[in-house]
PDB file of C-alpha atoms in Angstrom:
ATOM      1  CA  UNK Z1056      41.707  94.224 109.878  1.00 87.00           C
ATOM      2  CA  UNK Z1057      40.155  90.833 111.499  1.00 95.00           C
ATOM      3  CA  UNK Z1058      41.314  87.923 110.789  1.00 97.00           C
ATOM      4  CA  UNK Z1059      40.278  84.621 111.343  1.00 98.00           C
ATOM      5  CA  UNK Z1060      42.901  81.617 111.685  1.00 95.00           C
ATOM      6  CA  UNK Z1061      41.493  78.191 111.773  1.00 95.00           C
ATOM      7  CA  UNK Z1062      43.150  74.604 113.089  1.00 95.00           C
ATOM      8  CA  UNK Z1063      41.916  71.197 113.621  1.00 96.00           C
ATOM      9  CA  UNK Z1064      40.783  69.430 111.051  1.00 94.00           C
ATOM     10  CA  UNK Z1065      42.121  66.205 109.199  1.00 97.00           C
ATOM     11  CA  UNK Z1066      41.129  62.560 108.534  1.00 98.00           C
ATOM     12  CA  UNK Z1067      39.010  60.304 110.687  1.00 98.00           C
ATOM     13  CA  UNK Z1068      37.409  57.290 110.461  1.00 98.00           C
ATOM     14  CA  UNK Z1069      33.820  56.942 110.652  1.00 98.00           C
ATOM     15  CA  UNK Z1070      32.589  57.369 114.001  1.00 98.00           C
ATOM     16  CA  UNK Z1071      35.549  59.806 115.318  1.00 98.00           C
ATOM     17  CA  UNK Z1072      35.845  62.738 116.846  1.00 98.00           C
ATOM     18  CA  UNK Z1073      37.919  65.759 115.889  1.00 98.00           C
ATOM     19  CA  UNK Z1074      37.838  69.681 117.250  1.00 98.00           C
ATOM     20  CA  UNK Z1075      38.047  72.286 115.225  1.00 98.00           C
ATOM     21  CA  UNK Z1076      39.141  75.345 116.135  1.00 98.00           C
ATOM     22  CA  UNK Z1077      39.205  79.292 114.826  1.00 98.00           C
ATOM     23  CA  UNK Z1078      40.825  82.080 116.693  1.00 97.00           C
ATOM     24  CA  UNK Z1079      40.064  86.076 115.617  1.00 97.00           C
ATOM     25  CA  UNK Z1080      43.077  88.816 115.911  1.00 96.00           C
ATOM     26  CA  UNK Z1081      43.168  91.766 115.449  1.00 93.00           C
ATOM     27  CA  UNK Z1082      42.633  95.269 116.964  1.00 88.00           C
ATOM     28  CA  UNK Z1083      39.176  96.724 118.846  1.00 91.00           C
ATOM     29  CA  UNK Z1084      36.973  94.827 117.412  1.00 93.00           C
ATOM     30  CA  UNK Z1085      33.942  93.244 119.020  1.00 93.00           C
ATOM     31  CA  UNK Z1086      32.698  89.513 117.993  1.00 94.00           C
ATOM     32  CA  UNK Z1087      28.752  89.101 117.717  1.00 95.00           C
ATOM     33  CA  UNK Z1088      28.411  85.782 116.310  1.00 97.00           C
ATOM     34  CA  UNK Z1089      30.610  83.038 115.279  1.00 98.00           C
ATOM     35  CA  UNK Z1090      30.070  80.085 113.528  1.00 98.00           C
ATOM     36  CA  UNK Z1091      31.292  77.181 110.752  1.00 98.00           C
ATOM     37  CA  UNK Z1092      29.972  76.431 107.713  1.00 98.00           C
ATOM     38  CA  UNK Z1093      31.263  73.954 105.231  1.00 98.00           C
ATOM     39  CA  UNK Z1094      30.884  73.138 101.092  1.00 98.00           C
ATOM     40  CA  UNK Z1095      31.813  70.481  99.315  1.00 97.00           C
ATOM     41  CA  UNK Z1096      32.680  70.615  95.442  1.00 95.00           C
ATOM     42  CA  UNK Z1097      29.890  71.684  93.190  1.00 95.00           C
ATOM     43  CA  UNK Z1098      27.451  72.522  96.177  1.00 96.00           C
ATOM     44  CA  UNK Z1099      26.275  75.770  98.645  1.00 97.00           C
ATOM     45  CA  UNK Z1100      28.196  76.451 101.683  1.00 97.00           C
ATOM     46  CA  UNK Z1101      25.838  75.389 104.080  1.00 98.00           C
ATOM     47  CA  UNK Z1102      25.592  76.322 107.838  1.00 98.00           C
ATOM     48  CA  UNK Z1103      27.271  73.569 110.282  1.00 98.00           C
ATOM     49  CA  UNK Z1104      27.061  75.312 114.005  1.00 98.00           C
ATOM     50  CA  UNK Z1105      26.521  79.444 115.169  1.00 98.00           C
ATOM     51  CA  UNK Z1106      26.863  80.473 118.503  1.00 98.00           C
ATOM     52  CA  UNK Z1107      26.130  84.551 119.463  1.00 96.00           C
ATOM     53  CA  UNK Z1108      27.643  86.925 122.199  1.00 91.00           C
ATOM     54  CA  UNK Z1109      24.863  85.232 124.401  1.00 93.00           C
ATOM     55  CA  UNK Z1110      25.381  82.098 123.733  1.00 94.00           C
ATOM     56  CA  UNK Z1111      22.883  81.241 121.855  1.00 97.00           C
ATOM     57  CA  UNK Z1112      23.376  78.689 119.507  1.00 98.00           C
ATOM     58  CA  UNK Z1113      21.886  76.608 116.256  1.00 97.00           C
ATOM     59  CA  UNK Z1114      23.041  73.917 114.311  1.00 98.00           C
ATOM     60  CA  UNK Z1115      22.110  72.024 110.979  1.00 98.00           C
ATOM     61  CA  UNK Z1116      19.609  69.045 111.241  1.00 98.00           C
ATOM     62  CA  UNK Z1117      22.724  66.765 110.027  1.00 98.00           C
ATOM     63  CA  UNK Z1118      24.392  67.809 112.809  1.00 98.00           C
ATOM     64  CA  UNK Z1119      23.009  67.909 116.070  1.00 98.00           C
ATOM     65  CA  UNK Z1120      23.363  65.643 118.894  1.00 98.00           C
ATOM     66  CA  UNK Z1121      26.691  64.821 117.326  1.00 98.00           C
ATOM     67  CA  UNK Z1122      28.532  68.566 117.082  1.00 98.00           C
ATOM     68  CA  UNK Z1123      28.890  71.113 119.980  1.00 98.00           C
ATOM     69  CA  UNK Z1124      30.435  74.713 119.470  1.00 98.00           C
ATOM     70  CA  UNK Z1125      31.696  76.747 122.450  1.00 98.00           C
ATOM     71  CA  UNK Z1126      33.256  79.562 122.709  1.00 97.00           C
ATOM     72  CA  UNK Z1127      36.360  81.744 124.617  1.00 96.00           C
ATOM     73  CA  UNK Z1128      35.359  85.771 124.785  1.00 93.00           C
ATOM     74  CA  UNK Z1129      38.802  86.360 125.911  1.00 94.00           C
ATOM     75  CA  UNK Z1130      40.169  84.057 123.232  1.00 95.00           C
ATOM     76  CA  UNK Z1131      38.015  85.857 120.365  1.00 95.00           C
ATOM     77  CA  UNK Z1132      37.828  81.857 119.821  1.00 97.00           C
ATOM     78  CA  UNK Z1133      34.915  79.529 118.777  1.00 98.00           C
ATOM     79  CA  UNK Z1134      35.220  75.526 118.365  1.00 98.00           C
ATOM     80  CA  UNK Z1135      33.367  72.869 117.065  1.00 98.00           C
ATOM     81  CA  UNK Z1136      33.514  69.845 118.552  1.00 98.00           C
ATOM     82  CA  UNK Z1137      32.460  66.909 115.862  1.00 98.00           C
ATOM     83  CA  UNK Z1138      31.199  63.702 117.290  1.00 98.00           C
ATOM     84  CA  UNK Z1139      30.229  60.193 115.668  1.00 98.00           C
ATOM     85  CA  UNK Z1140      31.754  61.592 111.960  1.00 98.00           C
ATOM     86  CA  UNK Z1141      30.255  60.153 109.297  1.00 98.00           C
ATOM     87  CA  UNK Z1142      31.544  60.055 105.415  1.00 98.00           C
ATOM     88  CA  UNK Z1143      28.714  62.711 104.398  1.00 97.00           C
ATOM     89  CA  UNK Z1144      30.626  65.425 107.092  1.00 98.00           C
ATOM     90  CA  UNK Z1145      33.590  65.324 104.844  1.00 98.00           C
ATOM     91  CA  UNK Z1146      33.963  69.392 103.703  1.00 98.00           C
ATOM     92  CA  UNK Z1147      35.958  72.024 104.047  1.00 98.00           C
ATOM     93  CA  UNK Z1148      34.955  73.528 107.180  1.00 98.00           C
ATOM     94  CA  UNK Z1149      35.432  77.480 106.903  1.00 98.00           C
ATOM     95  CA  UNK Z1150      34.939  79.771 109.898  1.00 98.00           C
ATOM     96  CA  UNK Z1151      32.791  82.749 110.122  1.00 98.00           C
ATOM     97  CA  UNK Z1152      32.661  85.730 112.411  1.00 98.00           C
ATOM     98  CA  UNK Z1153      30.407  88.876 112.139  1.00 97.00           C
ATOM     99  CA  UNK Z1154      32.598  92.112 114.209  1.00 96.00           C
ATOM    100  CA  UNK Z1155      31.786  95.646 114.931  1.00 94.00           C
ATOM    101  CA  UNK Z1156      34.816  97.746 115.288  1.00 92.00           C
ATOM    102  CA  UNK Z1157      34.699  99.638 118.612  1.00 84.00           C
ATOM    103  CA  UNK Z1158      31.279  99.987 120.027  1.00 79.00           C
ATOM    104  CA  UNK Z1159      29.086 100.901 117.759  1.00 82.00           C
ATOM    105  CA  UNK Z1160      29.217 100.964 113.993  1.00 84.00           C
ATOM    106  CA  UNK Z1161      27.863  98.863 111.076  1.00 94.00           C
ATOM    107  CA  UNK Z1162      28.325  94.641 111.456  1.00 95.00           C
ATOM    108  CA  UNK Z1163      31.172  92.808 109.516  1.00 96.00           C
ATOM    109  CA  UNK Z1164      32.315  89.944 108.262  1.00 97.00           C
ATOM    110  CA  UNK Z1165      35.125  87.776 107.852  1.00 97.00           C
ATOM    111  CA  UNK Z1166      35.779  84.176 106.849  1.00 98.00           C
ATOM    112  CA  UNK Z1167      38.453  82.202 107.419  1.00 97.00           C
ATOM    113  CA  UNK Z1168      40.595  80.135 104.879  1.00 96.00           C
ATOM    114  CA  UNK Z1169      39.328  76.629 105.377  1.00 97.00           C
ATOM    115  CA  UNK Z1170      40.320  73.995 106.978  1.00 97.00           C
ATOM    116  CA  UNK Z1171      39.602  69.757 105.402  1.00 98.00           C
ATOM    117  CA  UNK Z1172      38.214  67.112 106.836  1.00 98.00           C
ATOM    118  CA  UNK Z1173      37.703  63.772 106.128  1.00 98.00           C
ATOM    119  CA  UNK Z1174      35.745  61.143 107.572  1.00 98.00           C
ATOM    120  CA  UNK Z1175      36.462  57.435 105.790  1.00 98.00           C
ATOM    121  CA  UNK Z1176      33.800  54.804 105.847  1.00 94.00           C
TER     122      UNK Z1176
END
């Protein structure tokens, strides 16, 4: 089973930085894409940053120009580097992986357990 264990977040004033960041374990297993999302009460958990085996990558409108994601192959890790926080980043930020097992087989997916942040004005 994969599991995804997240670290990194916290509270930050307006204009602050803070990495997040979301290691994978467990056994042959291959990472395709990995990414963080985030929801606030009462709303959709919307799509913050991706990044695929390639390196592609794609990020909200809210959020680019201020967040980065990278990631470590050997790791099985991804971050998210968030830039010039504002108040209206404030979420749970929840990390997302999709896995093959092996080689071949049909795509997976796990989520991690959340990690807070908060960004005062």
């Amino acid at each position: 089973q994969v599991r995804l264990v997240e670290s990194g977040g916290g509270k930050v004033q307006a204009g602050g930085s803070l990495r997040l960041s979301c290691a994978a374990s467990g056994s042959r297993f291959s990472i395709k894409r990995m990414g963080w999302y985030r929801q606030v009460p009462e709303k959709q958990r919307e799509l913050v940053a991706a990044i695929t085996l390639d390196g592609s990558t794609n990020f909200a409108d809210s959020v680019k120009g201020r967040f980065t994601i990278s990631k470590d192959e050997a790791k099985n890790a991804v971050y998210l580097q968030m830039n010039s926080l504002k108040p209206e980043d404030t979420a749970v930020y929840y990390c997302n992986a999709d896995y093959i097992y092996g080689s071949s087989g049909p795509i997976r997916e796990v989520w991690g357990q959340g990690t807070l942040v908060t960004v005062s004005s």
